[in-house]
Amino acid sequence: MAYDTSNVFARILRGEIPCKKVHEDEHVLAFHDIAPKAPVHVLVIPKKPYVSLDDFTREAGAEEVGRFFKAVGDVARKLGVDQSGYRTILNTGGHGGQEVPHIHAHILGGRAIGPMVMTR
Ligand code: AMP
């Protein structure tokens, strides 16, 4: 699947639409989810254009993948949910329920998040 440069996170990265930023460095951006499902709901994205976890782990090297996952943990600590605990979710593709085609890790916390698989 080719990367769609008009997706909402690409537009955030280009500064075309605002976000509530939590962290930014050369490689990643973290910002609050616009429709939070928990008291803490933050999205962490690499700045490079990868569609999904599948695309990312096909195309990126171990160092880049590792750097991203380290950033997710760093952001969770910055949010102060590391002691109480949190859930990370990476939805991938259709069956995974991925809506935005730029890889993102959800960090959910601030209360017990409940059963692992959410039904609706
Ligand atoms: P997913 O279903 O894993 O692709 O999740 C996409 C997430 O992006 C959802 O939780 C949305 O609420 C969130 N989202 C969509 N648009 C924005 C936006 N402009 N700023 C922040 N979060 C957004």
PDB file of C-alpha atoms and ligand atoms in Angstrom:
ATOM      1  CA  MET A   1       0.000   0.000   0.000  1.00  0.00           C
ATOM      2  CA  ALA A   2       1.473   3.337  -1.045  1.00  0.00           C
ATOM      3  CA  TYR A   3       1.731   6.106   1.527  1.00  0.00           C
ATOM      4  CA  ASP A   4      -1.084   8.652   1.213  1.00  0.00           C
ATOM      5  CA  THR A   5       0.459  12.062   1.781  1.00  0.00           C
ATOM      6  CA  SER A   6      -2.977  13.597   2.436  1.00  0.00           C
ATOM      7  CA  ASN A   7      -3.623  11.563   5.612  1.00  0.00           C
ATOM      8  CA  VAL A   8      -4.337  13.570   8.742  1.00  0.00           C
ATOM      9  CA  PHE A   9      -1.053  12.753  10.505  1.00  0.00           C
ATOM     10  CA  ALA A  10       0.960  13.744   7.428  1.00  0.00           C
ATOM     11  CA  ARG A  11      -0.926  17.044   7.528  1.00  0.00           C
ATOM     12  CA  ILE A  12      -0.109  17.460  11.231  1.00  0.00           C
ATOM     13  CA  LEU A  13       3.569  16.757  10.486  1.00  0.00           C
ATOM     14  CA  ARG A  14       3.539  19.417   7.756  1.00  0.00           C
ATOM     15  CA  GLY A  15       1.964  21.891  10.204  1.00  0.00           C
ATOM     16  CA  GLU A  16      -1.197  22.202   8.101  1.00  0.00           C
ATOM     17  CA  ILE A  17      -3.426  21.289  11.028  1.00  0.00           C
ATOM     18  CA  PRO A  18      -2.739  21.762  14.722  1.00  0.00           C
ATOM     19  CA  CYS A  19      -2.127  19.158  17.382  1.00  0.00           C
ATOM     20  CA  LYS A  20      -1.726  19.208  21.153  1.00  0.00           C
ATOM     21  CA  LYS A  21       1.930  18.310  21.236  1.00  0.00           C
ATOM     22  CA  VAL A  22       3.424  16.212  24.045  1.00  0.00           C
ATOM     23  CA  HIS A  23       6.888  15.601  22.617  1.00  0.00           C
ATOM     24  CA  GLU A  24       8.813  16.268  19.443  1.00  0.00           C
ATOM     25  CA  ASP A  25      12.320  15.468  18.331  1.00  0.00           C
ATOM     26  CA  GLU A  26      14.095  14.818  15.044  1.00  0.00           C
ATOM     27  CA  HIS A  27      12.458  11.414  14.608  1.00  0.00           C
ATOM     28  CA  VAL A  28       9.088  11.338  16.378  1.00  0.00           C
ATOM     29  CA  LEU A  29       6.072  13.438  17.275  1.00  0.00           C
ATOM     30  CA  ALA A  30       3.658  12.663  20.123  1.00  0.00           C
ATOM     31  CA  PHE A  31       0.319  14.416  20.552  1.00  0.00           C
ATOM     32  CA  HIS A  32      -3.018  14.003  22.317  1.00  0.00           C
ATOM     33  CA  ASP A  33      -5.670  11.987  20.493  1.00  0.00           C
ATOM     34  CA  ILE A  34      -8.497  14.252  19.333  1.00  0.00           C
ATOM     35  CA  ALA A  35     -11.131  11.817  20.659  1.00  0.00           C
ATOM     36  CA  PRO A  36      -9.573  10.424  23.844  1.00  0.00           C
ATOM     37  CA  LYS A  37     -10.752   6.994  25.011  1.00  0.00           C
ATOM     38  CA  ALA A  38      -9.070   7.362  28.422  1.00  0.00           C
ATOM     39  CA  PRO A  39      -7.848  10.196  30.678  1.00  0.00           C
ATOM     40  CA  VAL A  40      -4.476   9.837  28.977  1.00  0.00           C
ATOM     41  CA  HIS A  41      -4.645   9.061  25.253  1.00  0.00           C
ATOM     42  CA  VAL A  42      -1.598  10.059  23.287  1.00  0.00           C
ATOM     43  CA  LEU A  43      -0.405   9.041  19.828  1.00  0.00           C
ATOM     44  CA  VAL A  44       3.269   8.579  18.980  1.00  0.00           C
ATOM     45  CA  ILE A  45       4.307   8.663  15.326  1.00  0.00           C
ATOM     46  CA  PRO A  46       7.608   8.464  13.494  1.00  0.00           C
ATOM     47  CA  LYS A  47       8.144  11.470  11.246  1.00  0.00           C
ATOM     48  CA  LYS A  48       9.059   9.335   8.247  1.00  0.00           C
ATOM     49  CA  PRO A  49       6.163   8.220   6.050  1.00  0.00           C
ATOM     50  CA  TYR A  50       5.284   4.650   6.968  1.00  0.00           C
ATOM     51  CA  VAL A  51       1.736   3.426   6.446  1.00  0.00           C
ATOM     52  CA  SER A  52       1.533   0.872   9.229  1.00  0.00           C
ATOM     53  CA  LEU A  53       3.472  -1.452  11.506  1.00  0.00           C
ATOM     54  CA  ASP A  54       3.657  -3.849   8.580  1.00  0.00           C
ATOM     55  CA  ASP A  55       5.178  -1.221   6.280  1.00  0.00           C
ATOM     56  CA  PHE A  56       7.490   0.060   9.040  1.00  0.00           C
ATOM     57  CA  THR A  57       8.934  -3.343   9.904  1.00  0.00           C
ATOM     58  CA  ARG A  58       9.376  -4.229   6.224  1.00  0.00           C
ATOM     59  CA  GLU A  59      11.116  -1.015   5.245  1.00  0.00           C
ATOM     60  CA  ALA A  60      12.877   0.392   8.318  1.00  0.00           C
ATOM     61  CA  GLY A  61      16.000  -1.006   9.897  1.00  0.00           C
ATOM     62  CA  ALA A  62      16.258  -2.357  13.424  1.00  0.00           C
ATOM     63  CA  GLU A  63      17.784   0.883  14.694  1.00  0.00           C
ATOM     64  CA  GLU A  64      14.890   2.980  13.403  1.00  0.00           C
ATOM     65  CA  VAL A  65      12.276   0.537  14.687  1.00  0.00           C
ATOM     66  CA  GLY A  66      14.044   0.393  18.051  1.00  0.00           C
ATOM     67  CA  ARG A  67      14.260   4.158  18.273  1.00  0.00           C
ATOM     68  CA  PHE A  68      10.527   4.432  17.730  1.00  0.00           C
ATOM     69  CA  PHE A  69       9.671   1.937  20.468  1.00  0.00           C
ATOM     70  CA  LYS A  70      12.104   3.601  22.833  1.00  0.00           C
ATOM     71  CA  ALA A  71      10.320   6.900  22.129  1.00  0.00           C
ATOM     72  CA  VAL A  72       6.959   5.326  23.008  1.00  0.00           C
ATOM     73  CA  GLY A  73       8.320   4.317  26.434  1.00  0.00           C
ATOM     74  CA  ASP A  74       9.940   7.721  26.908  1.00  0.00           C
ATOM     75  CA  VAL A  75       6.658   9.498  26.125  1.00  0.00           C
ATOM     76  CA  ALA A  76       4.746   7.256  28.544  1.00  0.00           C
ATOM     77  CA  ARG A  77       7.218   8.234  31.286  1.00  0.00           C
ATOM     78  CA  LYS A  78       6.843  11.884  30.348  1.00  0.00           C
ATOM     79  CA  LEU A  79       3.058  11.470  30.701  1.00  0.00           C
ATOM     80  CA  GLY A  80       3.584   9.954  34.158  1.00  0.00           C
ATOM     81  CA  VAL A  81       1.772   6.688  33.477  1.00  0.00           C
ATOM     82  CA  ASP A  82       4.778   4.391  33.777  1.00  0.00           C
ATOM     83  CA  GLN A  83       4.132   3.521  37.439  1.00  0.00           C
ATOM     84  CA  SER A  84       0.349   3.130  37.210  1.00  0.00           C
ATOM     85  CA  GLY A  85       0.576   1.300  33.889  1.00  0.00           C
ATOM     86  CA  TYR A  86      -0.830   1.890  30.445  1.00  0.00           C
ATOM     87  CA  ARG A  87      -1.810   0.141  27.264  1.00  0.00           C
ATOM     88  CA  THR A  88      -0.106   0.559  23.904  1.00  0.00           C
ATOM     89  CA  ILE A  89      -2.039  -0.259  20.749  1.00  0.00           C
ATOM     90  CA  LEU A  90      -0.841  -0.330  17.161  1.00  0.00           C
ATOM     91  CA  ASN A  91      -3.788  -1.001  14.881  1.00  0.00           C
ATOM     92  CA  THR A  92      -2.686  -2.383  11.510  1.00  0.00           C
ATOM     93  CA  GLY A  93      -4.799  -2.424   8.365  1.00  0.00           C
ATOM     94  CA  GLY A  94      -8.454  -3.286   7.895  1.00  0.00           C
ATOM     95  CA  HIS A  95      -8.952  -6.083  10.411  1.00  0.00           C
ATOM     96  CA  GLY A  96      -6.790  -4.182  12.882  1.00  0.00           C
ATOM     97  CA  GLY A  97      -9.166  -1.231  12.729  1.00  0.00           C
ATOM     98  CA  GLN A  98      -6.531   1.229  11.532  1.00  0.00           C
ATOM     99  CA  GLU A  99      -8.204   4.451  10.441  1.00  0.00           C
ATOM    100  CA  VAL A 100      -5.244   6.736   9.796  1.00  0.00           C
ATOM    101  CA  PRO A 101      -2.674   5.297   7.344  1.00  0.00           C
ATOM    102  CA  HIS A 102       0.443   6.641   9.075  1.00  0.00           C
ATOM    103  CA  ILE A 103       1.833   4.273  11.716  1.00  0.00           C
ATOM    104  CA  HIS A 104       0.979   5.367  15.240  1.00  0.00           C
ATOM    105  CA  ALA A 105       1.184   3.886  18.711  1.00  0.00           C
ATOM    106  CA  HIS A 106      -1.670   4.724  21.063  1.00  0.00           C
ATOM    107  CA  ILE A 107      -0.736   5.196  24.731  1.00  0.00           C
ATOM    108  CA  LEU A 108      -3.821   4.797  26.938  1.00  0.00           C
ATOM    109  CA  GLY A 109      -3.767   5.271  30.687  1.00  0.00           C
ATOM    110  CA  GLY A 110      -4.884   7.302  33.652  1.00  0.00           C
ATOM    111  CA  ARG A 111      -7.334   4.565  34.688  1.00  0.00           C
ATOM    112  CA  ALA A 112      -7.600   0.788  34.305  1.00  0.00           C
ATOM    113  CA  ILE A 113      -8.098   0.281  30.594  1.00  0.00           C
ATOM    114  CA  GLY A 114     -10.155  -2.899  30.836  1.00  0.00           C
ATOM    115  CA  PRO A 115     -10.302  -6.027  28.672  1.00  0.00           C
ATOM    116  CA  MET A 116      -7.542  -6.378  26.134  1.00  0.00           C
ATOM    117  CA  VAL A 117      -9.802  -6.597  23.105  1.00  0.00           C
ATOM    118  CA  MET A 118     -12.428  -3.879  23.030  1.00  0.00           C
ATOM    119  CA  THR A 119     -15.716  -4.782  21.388  1.00  0.00           C
ATOM    120  CA  ARG A 120     -18.173  -2.379  19.845  1.00  0.00           C
TER     121      ARG A 120
HETATM  122  P1  AMP B   1      -6.477   4.213  14.445  1.00  0.00           P
HETATM  123  O1  AMP B   1      -7.888   3.671  14.434  1.00  0.00           O
HETATM  124  O2  AMP B   1      -5.536   3.305  15.208  1.00  0.00           O
HETATM  125  O3  AMP B   1      -5.982   4.530  13.060  1.00  0.00           O
HETATM  126  O4  AMP B   1      -6.531   5.532  15.299  1.00  0.00           O
HETATM  127  C1  AMP B   1      -6.557   6.804  14.745  1.00  0.00           C
HETATM  128  C2  AMP B   1      -6.700   7.770  15.890  1.00  0.00           C
HETATM  129  O5  AMP B   1      -6.417   9.062  15.400  1.00  0.00           O
HETATM  130  C3  AMP B   1      -8.116   7.825  16.501  1.00  0.00           C
HETATM  131  O6  AMP B   1      -8.041   7.501  17.885  1.00  0.00           O
HETATM  132  C4  AMP B   1      -8.544   9.273  16.260  1.00  0.00           C
HETATM  133  O7  AMP B   1      -9.311   9.808  17.326  1.00  0.00           O
HETATM  134  C5  AMP B   1      -7.212   9.979  16.105  1.00  0.00           C
HETATM  135  N1  AMP B   1      -7.240  11.215  15.339  1.00  0.00           N
HETATM  136  C6  AMP B   1      -7.830  11.437  14.139  1.00  0.00           C
HETATM  137  N2  AMP B   1      -7.624  12.703  13.736  1.00  0.00           N
HETATM  138  C7  AMP B   1      -6.869  13.296  14.691  1.00  0.00           C
HETATM  139  C8  AMP B   1      -6.309  14.593  14.855  1.00  0.00           C
HETATM  140  N3  AMP B   1      -6.503  15.577  13.947  1.00  0.00           N
HETATM  141  N4  AMP B   1      -5.579  14.855  15.957  1.00  0.00           N
HETATM  142  C9  AMP B   1      -5.392  13.896  16.897  1.00  0.00           C
HETATM  143  N5  AMP B   1      -5.886  12.649  16.793  1.00  0.00           N
HETATM  144  C10 AMP B   1      -6.613  12.342  15.710  1.00  0.00           C
END
